[in-house]
Amino acid sequence: MLSLLSAAIGHTWSLPFENPFIIWFQSVGGNDSFGHYFLYYLMNFLSMLGEETVLVGIIGLIYWGLDKRRGERIGFMMISGAVINPMIKNIVCRTRPFDSEAGIHNFRDVSGYSFPSGHSSGSASTYLGTAVTYKDKKQKWLLALAIVVPVLVALSRTYVGAHYPTDVVCGLILGVGIVFLIDLLYKVIPNKYFLYGGMAIIGLAGFFYCKTDDYFTAYGLLLGLIAGVIFEEKIVKFENTKAWWRIVLRVLIGGGLYLGLNAAFKGIVGAIYKGYKDNFWFESSFRTVRYAIIAFLIIGIYPMLFKYAEKLWKKLGWIKEQPSDTETTATVAYADKKSNLLATIGFALSFVCGLAGLPISAIACKRARKDGYDKLKMSTAGICVSVAWVAIFALCMIALACVLNGGYVFMEPTT
């Protein structure tokens, strides 16, 4: 039935304006000019804001550092969208623009199907999900960020040749719809595990027809999220923190575990069964299990270390003893005021550095081409730029976290 529906829709199709728009968009600034490389790196950077590592990092920042229950809800919104998106993709089976039109370039390494855009739906469900989850804080700038960033991500996906305009528009609609639907379901369903179980049952249908990696990755994350949350609530019960250095440390270690465990599992299985990637069902099952285990470990098991870390910080004197009530009120009020000011300054400087880095990276790229278009130099420049963008984004998120949390203290008083 699904194959007949896919055949009826057609694998390669586009509206009359879509291919000409992408070709024009990619030609802005010329083919070998400063403007071209400026736009090229800008759009690739914006595209990174909708990728798995960045979105998981944002959720980890909120879950491990700020508010674990809000982080859990945002994570469920993001992962639900990540499960539903490839289930739709594998029904429509629309080819990528660069595969269907010779004049469209592929500026980013992508595979799989095109409709709807996973980056667009993922960024919408994560950034808007954050704004909706924190709506009681009444932060207008957070809502603005939740609107602007997904739109920019969607625009970048069209520029790099990965998606048609209809792909990104429908991806945004999908992400927004999932956020508001899940937010409503949280209100009307008394037990959240009914909601989680329902999503797991719906997503299970993808095993019968999905052929792309993104589905199996997302479904594994969903299973790991459910198991991790149950384990954390029943066994771990860790506490969040307002100390910025503890938030940063938790996120850095957690992010390292996420990436490191993934590489370790692939390395171990690859050493035992070298040709596993050629076996579709083994690779797909392994991918689902791998991501389920990783999600469970970083959501449920990893936070167990926080209590031991707190004992170490106390022993080192990095967490000061609690003063009297009067002194505590005065100290925290002063720290909040000072910290909010520092967070605002840090947030502004991060974006200034980011904007300054764009022309610098474009100039470096142009010089590399003048030297003879050395691919090694170009690759090195691209890696350096990517690392710089990640670092700048991390600074921005840290500053956002501080403001979002209503001020933080440098040394937390103990209870």
Short mmCIF file of C-alpha atoms in Angstrom, two decimals:
data_model
loop_
_atom_site.label_atom_id
_atom_site.label_comp_id
_atom_site.label_asym_id
_atom_site.label_seq_id
_atom_site.Cartn_x
_atom_site.Cartn_y
_atom_site.Cartn_z
CA MET A 1 0.00 0.00 0.00
CA LEU A 2 2.77 2.41 0.95
CA SER A 3 4.76 1.57 -2.18
CA LEU A 4 1.69 2.22 -4.35
CA LEU A 5 1.13 5.56 -2.63
CA SER A 6 4.77 6.49 -3.12
CA ALA A 7 4.62 5.55 -6.81
CA ALA A 8 1.46 7.62 -7.26
CA ILE A 9 3.12 10.68 -5.72
CA GLY A 10 6.35 10.23 -7.66
CA HIS A 11 9.93 10.37 -6.41
CA THR A 12 11.02 13.49 -8.30
CA TRP A 13 8.66 16.43 -8.33
CA SER A 14 8.76 20.15 -7.62
CA LEU A 15 6.67 23.27 -8.04
CA PRO A 16 7.59 25.45 -11.04
CA PHE A 17 9.39 28.10 -8.99
CA GLU A 18 11.44 25.82 -6.72
CA ASN A 19 14.38 24.76 -8.88
CA PRO A 20 14.92 28.28 -10.34
CA PHE A 21 14.79 29.73 -6.81
CA ILE A 22 17.47 27.35 -5.49
CA ILE A 23 19.71 27.97 -8.52
CA TRP A 24 19.36 31.74 -8.06
CA PHE A 25 19.93 31.51 -4.30
CA GLN A 26 23.13 29.50 -4.75
CA SER A 27 24.42 31.98 -7.33
CA VAL A 28 24.10 35.02 -5.03
CA GLY A 29 27.53 36.61 -4.58
CA GLY A 30 29.02 35.02 -7.71
CA ASN A 31 30.73 31.69 -8.20
CA ASP A 32 34.26 32.53 -7.01
CA SER A 33 34.07 35.68 -4.92
CA PHE A 34 34.17 36.90 -1.35
CA GLY A 35 30.38 37.14 -1.30
CA HIS A 36 30.02 33.51 -2.35
CA TYR A 37 32.21 32.18 0.46
CA PHE A 38 30.67 34.53 2.98
CA LEU A 39 27.20 33.20 2.15
CA TYR A 40 28.48 29.62 1.87
CA TYR A 41 29.92 29.52 5.39
CA LEU A 42 27.05 31.51 6.85
CA MET A 43 24.47 29.06 5.51
CA ASN A 44 26.49 26.03 6.56
CA PHE A 45 26.78 27.49 10.06
CA LEU A 46 23.04 28.13 10.23
CA SER A 47 22.41 24.59 9.02
CA MET A 48 24.46 23.30 11.97
CA LEU A 49 21.97 24.88 14.37
CA GLY A 50 19.41 22.29 13.28
CA GLU A 51 21.67 19.22 13.48
CA GLU A 52 21.47 16.38 15.96
CA THR A 53 24.57 17.26 18.01
CA VAL A 54 23.52 20.87 18.61
CA LEU A 55 19.90 20.02 19.43
CA VAL A 56 20.94 17.27 21.84
CA GLY A 57 23.39 19.73 23.40
CA ILE A 58 20.61 22.27 24.02
CA ILE A 59 18.41 19.64 25.63
CA GLY A 60 21.35 18.41 27.72
CA LEU A 61 22.03 21.97 28.84
CA ILE A 62 18.49 22.30 30.16
CA TYR A 63 18.13 18.72 31.47
CA TRP A 64 21.46 18.37 33.29
CA GLY A 65 21.87 21.97 34.33
CA LEU A 66 18.71 24.05 34.56
CA ASP A 67 15.50 22.08 34.95
CA LYS A 68 15.40 18.33 34.28
CA ARG A 69 11.61 18.12 33.92
CA ARG A 70 11.51 20.91 31.35
CA GLY A 71 14.48 19.35 29.59
CA GLU A 72 12.68 16.01 29.52
CA ARG A 73 9.61 17.59 27.92
CA ILE A 74 11.64 19.46 25.29
CA GLY A 75 13.59 16.29 24.57
CA PHE A 76 10.38 14.35 24.04
CA MET A 77 9.13 17.03 21.63
CA MET A 78 12.36 16.94 19.64
CA ILE A 79 12.60 13.13 19.51
CA SER A 80 8.90 12.74 18.61
CA GLY A 81 9.47 15.02 15.64
CA ALA A 82 12.62 13.09 14.74
CA VAL A 83 10.60 9.84 14.68
CA ILE A 84 7.59 11.15 12.73
CA ASN A 85 9.68 13.04 10.13
CA PRO A 86 11.45 10.01 8.55
CA MET A 87 8.23 8.01 8.70
CA ILE A 88 6.75 10.61 6.36
CA LYS A 89 9.94 10.79 4.29
CA ASN A 90 9.88 7.06 3.61
CA ILE A 91 6.31 7.28 2.34
CA VAL A 92 6.80 10.26 0.04
CA CYS A 93 10.35 9.25 -1.04
CA ARG A 94 11.09 12.61 -2.65
CA THR A 95 14.58 12.91 -4.09
CA ARG A 96 16.98 15.69 -3.12
CA PRO A 97 17.09 18.81 -5.32
CA PHE A 98 20.74 18.22 -6.35
CA ASP A 99 19.78 14.72 -7.52
CA SER A 100 16.93 15.94 -9.69
CA GLU A 101 18.36 19.15 -11.18
CA ALA A 102 21.85 19.41 -12.71
CA GLY A 103 22.10 23.14 -12.00
CA ILE A 104 21.71 22.69 -8.22
CA HIS A 105 24.88 22.12 -6.18
CA ASN A 106 25.21 19.95 -3.10
CA PHE A 107 26.95 22.18 -0.54
CA ARG A 108 26.50 19.78 2.38
CA ASP A 109 26.92 16.03 2.78
CA VAL A 110 23.37 14.68 2.97
CA SER A 111 21.63 11.45 2.05
CA GLY A 112 18.16 9.95 2.20
CA TYR A 113 14.91 11.56 1.12
CA SER A 114 13.96 15.20 0.97
CA PHE A 115 10.36 15.75 2.13
CA PRO A 116 9.84 17.07 4.76
CA SER A 117 13.04 18.69 6.03
CA GLY A 118 14.32 17.03 9.21
CA HIS A 119 16.50 20.02 10.13
CA SER A 120 13.52 22.35 9.84
CA SER A 121 11.17 20.19 11.90
CA GLY A 122 13.89 19.40 14.45
CA SER A 123 14.87 23.02 14.98
CA ALA A 124 11.20 24.08 15.23
CA SER A 125 10.35 21.35 17.75
CA THR A 126 13.45 22.12 19.87
CA TYR A 127 13.65 25.92 19.85
CA LEU A 128 9.90 26.52 19.85
CA GLY A 129 9.48 23.66 22.32
CA THR A 130 11.88 25.47 24.66
CA ALA A 131 9.91 28.71 24.35
CA VAL A 132 6.58 26.95 24.97
CA THR A 133 7.96 24.99 27.92
CA TYR A 134 9.31 28.19 29.46
CA LYS A 135 6.26 30.30 28.61
CA ASP A 136 5.61 30.90 32.31
CA LYS A 137 8.86 32.92 32.40
CA LYS A 138 7.34 35.35 29.86
CA GLN A 139 10.64 35.90 28.05
CA LYS A 140 9.82 37.61 24.73
CA TRP A 141 13.38 37.26 23.45
CA LEU A 142 13.09 33.47 23.86
CA LEU A 143 10.00 33.41 21.66
CA ALA A 144 11.77 35.60 19.10
CA LEU A 145 14.72 33.20 19.09
CA ALA A 146 12.33 30.27 18.70
CA ILE A 147 10.90 31.87 15.55
CA VAL A 148 14.04 33.30 13.96
CA VAL A 149 16.42 30.34 14.34
CA PRO A 150 14.18 27.65 12.74
CA VAL A 151 13.39 30.00 9.83
CA LEU A 152 17.10 30.64 9.27
CA VAL A 153 17.84 26.91 9.49
CA ALA A 154 15.10 26.24 6.92
CA LEU A 155 16.51 28.92 4.61
CA SER A 156 20.01 27.44 4.91
CA ARG A 157 18.79 23.96 3.97
CA THR A 158 17.45 25.33 0.71
CA TYR A 159 20.71 27.14 -0.04
CA VAL A 160 22.91 24.06 0.47
CA GLY A 161 20.75 22.17 -2.04
CA ALA A 162 19.43 19.63 0.46
CA HIS A 163 15.76 20.66 0.31
CA TYR A 164 13.12 22.32 -1.82
CA PRO A 165 11.24 25.30 -0.35
CA THR A 166 8.18 23.07 0.13
CA ASP A 167 10.31 20.64 2.13
CA VAL A 168 11.39 23.25 4.66
CA VAL A 169 7.99 24.92 4.93
CA CYS A 170 6.29 21.60 5.64
CA GLY A 171 9.12 20.67 8.00
CA LEU A 172 8.52 23.84 10.01
CA ILE A 173 4.78 23.19 10.09
CA LEU A 174 5.41 19.63 11.28
CA GLY A 175 7.73 20.78 14.07
CA VAL A 176 5.36 23.51 15.24
CA GLY A 177 2.39 21.12 15.14
CA ILE A 178 4.22 18.53 17.22
CA VAL A 179 5.16 21.12 19.86
CA PHE A 180 1.62 22.38 20.39
CA LEU A 181 0.07 18.91 20.18
CA ILE A 182 2.44 17.47 22.80
CA ASP A 183 2.02 20.55 25.00
CA LEU A 184 -1.75 20.01 24.86
CA LEU A 185 -1.44 16.26 25.53
CA TYR A 186 0.70 16.92 28.60
CA LYS A 187 -2.23 18.93 29.99
CA VAL A 188 -5.01 16.44 29.22
CA ILE A 189 -3.20 13.15 29.92
CA PRO A 190 -2.58 12.78 33.67
CA ASN A 191 0.18 10.16 33.33
CA LYS A 192 2.97 11.19 30.96
CA TYR A 193 4.01 7.56 30.46
CA PHE A 194 0.78 6.93 28.54
CA LEU A 195 1.95 9.66 26.18
CA TYR A 196 5.45 8.17 25.93
CA GLY A 197 4.08 4.67 25.37
CA GLY A 198 1.69 5.92 22.71
CA MET A 199 4.55 7.56 20.82
CA ALA A 200 6.61 4.37 21.05
CA ILE A 201 3.70 2.33 19.61
CA ILE A 202 3.09 4.81 16.77
CA GLY A 203 6.78 4.96 15.95
CA LEU A 204 7.07 1.16 15.86
CA ALA A 205 5.24 1.16 12.52
CA GLY A 206 8.36 2.60 10.90
CA PHE A 207 10.21 -0.70 11.33
CA PHE A 208 7.99 -2.23 8.65
CA TYR A 209 8.87 0.18 5.84
CA CYS A 210 11.52 2.80 6.75
CA LYS A 211 14.85 2.41 4.97
CA THR A 212 16.79 5.46 6.19
CA ASP A 213 19.14 5.76 9.16
CA ASP A 214 17.43 8.80 10.69
CA TYR A 215 14.35 6.78 11.66
CA PHE A 216 16.28 4.07 13.49
CA THR A 217 18.41 6.69 15.26
CA ALA A 218 15.35 8.60 16.45
CA TYR A 219 13.42 5.53 17.55
CA GLY A 220 16.41 4.35 19.57
CA LEU A 221 16.64 7.76 21.25
CA LEU A 222 12.93 7.59 22.07
CA LEU A 223 13.26 4.20 23.79
CA GLY A 224 16.35 5.37 25.65
CA LEU A 225 14.61 8.56 26.77
CA ILE A 226 11.67 6.64 28.23
CA ALA A 227 13.89 4.12 30.05
CA GLY A 228 16.27 6.84 31.25
CA VAL A 229 13.52 9.05 32.65
CA ILE A 230 11.95 6.14 34.54
CA PHE A 231 15.32 5.14 36.01
CA GLU A 232 16.16 8.72 36.98
CA GLU A 233 12.81 9.32 38.66
CA LYS A 234 12.86 6.05 40.61
CA ILE A 235 16.55 5.67 41.45
CA VAL A 236 18.78 8.68 40.75
CA LYS A 237 16.70 11.78 41.57
CA PHE A 238 19.53 14.22 40.82
CA GLU A 239 19.27 17.95 41.50
CA ASN A 240 19.82 20.79 39.05
CA THR A 241 22.21 23.62 39.74
CA LYS A 242 22.50 27.38 39.24
CA ALA A 243 26.31 27.50 39.28
CA TRP A 244 27.45 28.25 35.73
CA TRP A 245 30.69 26.27 36.01
CA ARG A 246 28.82 23.15 37.12
CA ILE A 247 26.35 23.53 34.23
CA VAL A 248 29.21 23.85 31.74
CA LEU A 249 31.03 20.86 33.22
CA ARG A 250 27.93 18.66 33.13
CA VAL A 251 27.20 19.58 29.52
CA LEU A 252 30.79 19.08 28.34
CA ILE A 253 31.12 15.67 29.99
CA GLY A 254 27.63 14.61 28.88
CA GLY A 255 28.29 15.72 25.31
CA GLY A 256 31.59 13.88 25.31
CA LEU A 257 29.87 10.72 26.54
CA TYR A 258 27.20 11.01 23.84
CA LEU A 259 29.77 11.24 21.05
CA GLY A 260 32.31 8.91 22.64
CA LEU A 261 29.88 6.08 23.40
CA ASN A 262 28.55 6.19 19.86
CA ALA A 263 32.05 5.91 18.43
CA ALA A 264 32.98 3.17 20.91
CA PHE A 265 29.96 1.00 20.13
CA LYS A 266 30.52 1.32 16.38
CA GLY A 267 34.21 0.52 16.80
CA ILE A 268 33.57 -2.60 18.89
CA VAL A 269 30.88 -4.01 16.58
CA GLY A 270 32.93 -3.06 13.51
CA ALA A 271 35.91 -5.00 14.84
CA ILE A 272 33.77 -8.11 15.41
CA TYR A 273 31.62 -7.88 12.28
CA LYS A 274 33.39 -5.74 9.69
CA GLY A 275 30.70 -5.94 7.06
CA TYR A 276 27.76 -5.11 9.30
CA LYS A 277 26.92 -1.92 7.38
CA ASP A 278 26.12 -3.99 4.30
CA ASN A 279 23.52 -5.97 6.26
CA PHE A 280 20.53 -3.61 6.38
CA TRP A 281 18.56 -5.32 9.14
CA PHE A 282 21.57 -5.88 11.37
CA GLU A 283 22.80 -2.31 10.92
CA SER A 284 19.33 -0.85 11.50
CA SER A 285 18.70 -2.96 14.60
CA PHE A 286 22.17 -2.19 15.92
CA ARG A 287 21.61 1.53 15.34
CA THR A 288 18.33 1.45 17.27
CA VAL A 289 19.82 -0.50 20.17
CA ARG A 290 22.97 1.64 20.17
CA TYR A 291 21.13 4.93 20.46
CA ALA A 292 18.69 3.49 23.01
CA ILE A 293 21.58 2.46 25.24
CA ILE A 294 23.38 5.79 24.80
CA ALA A 295 20.23 7.79 25.61
CA PHE A 296 19.56 5.64 28.67
CA LEU A 297 23.13 6.05 29.91
CA ILE A 298 23.29 9.83 29.56
CA ILE A 299 19.74 10.46 30.86
CA GLY A 300 19.53 7.86 33.62
CA ILE A 301 23.01 6.66 34.58
CA TYR A 302 25.27 9.67 33.97
CA PRO A 303 23.41 11.95 36.46
CA MET A 304 24.35 9.48 39.23
CA LEU A 305 27.82 11.04 39.10
CA PHE A 306 26.48 14.47 40.10
CA LYS A 307 26.18 13.53 43.78
CA TYR A 308 29.77 12.29 43.88
CA ALA A 309 30.92 15.41 42.07
CA GLU A 310 29.13 17.58 44.64
CA LYS A 311 31.02 15.85 47.45
CA LEU A 312 34.27 16.55 45.62
CA TRP A 313 33.40 20.24 45.11
CA LYS A 314 32.64 20.55 48.83
CA LYS A 315 35.91 18.88 49.73
CA LEU A 316 37.81 21.26 47.45
CA GLY A 317 35.94 24.22 48.93
CA TRP A 318 34.33 25.18 45.63
CA ILE A 319 30.86 25.06 47.22
CA LYS A 320 30.70 27.31 50.25
CA GLU A 321 28.74 26.65 53.41
CA GLN A 322 25.36 28.32 53.70
CA PRO A 323 25.43 31.66 55.59
CA SER A 324 22.60 33.07 57.67
CA ASP A 325 19.22 33.81 56.05
CA THR A 326 19.86 37.56 55.89
CA GLU A 327 23.33 37.13 54.44
CA THR A 328 22.07 34.57 51.95
CA THR A 329 19.34 36.87 50.63
CA ALA A 330 21.74 39.79 50.20
CA THR A 331 24.47 37.64 48.62
CA VAL A 332 22.16 35.91 46.16
CA ALA A 333 20.49 39.18 45.16
CA TYR A 334 23.89 40.75 44.46
CA ALA A 335 25.10 37.64 42.60
CA ASP A 336 21.92 37.52 40.51
CA LYS A 337 22.28 41.15 39.48
CA LYS A 338 25.95 40.80 38.66
CA SER A 339 25.49 37.47 36.89
CA ASN A 340 22.64 38.71 34.70
CA LEU A 341 24.78 41.64 33.62
CA LEU A 342 27.72 39.33 32.83
CA ALA A 343 25.42 36.94 30.97
CA THR A 344 24.01 39.75 28.83
CA ILE A 345 27.50 41.05 28.02
CA GLY A 346 28.72 37.53 27.24
CA PHE A 347 25.73 36.88 25.00
CA ALA A 348 26.34 40.10 23.04
CA LEU A 349 30.09 39.47 22.70
CA SER A 350 29.47 35.91 21.48
CA PHE A 351 27.36 37.13 18.58
CA VAL A 352 29.80 39.95 17.80
CA CYS A 353 32.59 37.37 17.60
CA GLY A 354 30.41 35.19 15.41
CA LEU A 355 29.67 37.99 12.96
CA ALA A 356 33.34 39.01 12.88
CA GLY A 357 34.32 35.41 12.18
CA LEU A 358 32.24 35.23 8.99
CA PRO A 359 34.32 37.63 6.85
CA ILE A 360 37.54 36.29 8.41
CA SER A 361 36.70 32.72 7.40
CA ALA A 362 35.62 33.86 3.93
CA ILE A 363 38.93 35.69 3.45
CA ALA A 364 40.87 32.63 4.59
CA CYS A 365 38.95 30.46 2.15
CA LYS A 366 39.56 32.89 -0.73
CA ARG A 367 43.29 32.94 0.02
CA ALA A 368 43.35 29.15 -0.04
CA ARG A 369 41.77 29.16 -3.49
CA LYS A 370 44.29 31.76 -4.70
CA ASP A 371 47.06 29.39 -3.63
CA GLY A 372 45.75 26.84 -6.11
CA TYR A 373 42.51 25.56 -4.64
CA ASP A 374 44.31 23.09 -2.40
CA LYS A 375 41.65 20.68 -1.15
CA LEU A 376 43.60 19.97 2.04
CA LYS A 377 43.75 23.67 2.86
CA MET A 378 40.08 24.10 2.09
CA SER A 379 39.19 21.13 4.30
CA THR A 380 41.38 22.44 7.11
CA ALA A 381 39.79 25.87 6.85
CA GLY A 382 36.33 24.33 6.90
CA ILE A 383 37.11 22.28 10.00
CA CYS A 384 38.53 25.32 11.80
CA VAL A 385 35.48 27.37 10.93
CA SER A 386 33.14 24.60 12.11
CA VAL A 387 34.97 24.30 15.43
CA ALA A 388 34.86 28.07 15.87
CA TRP A 389 31.12 28.17 15.20
CA VAL A 390 30.48 25.38 17.69
CA ALA A 391 32.53 27.21 20.34
CA ILE A 392 30.70 30.48 19.69
CA PHE A 393 27.33 28.72 19.80
CA ALA A 394 28.30 27.07 23.09
CA LEU A 395 29.11 30.47 24.59
CA CYS A 396 25.79 31.82 23.43
CA MET A 397 23.91 28.88 24.93
CA ILE A 398 25.73 29.26 28.25
CA ALA A 399 24.80 32.93 28.38
CA LEU A 400 21.23 32.12 27.39
CA ALA A 401 21.06 29.51 30.11
CA CYS A 402 22.18 32.01 32.72
CA VAL A 403 19.56 34.56 31.69
CA LEU A 404 16.90 31.86 31.24
CA ASN A 405 17.51 30.57 34.73
CA GLY A 406 16.96 34.03 36.20
CA GLY A 407 20.51 34.61 37.36
CA TYR A 408 23.12 32.24 38.73
CA VAL A 409 25.66 32.19 41.53
CA PHE A 410 29.37 31.47 41.13
CA MET A 411 29.64 29.43 44.33
CA GLU A 412 26.50 27.61 45.40
CA PRO A 413 25.61 27.62 49.08
CA THR A 414 24.91 24.18 50.50
CA THR A 415 21.75 23.24 52.31
#
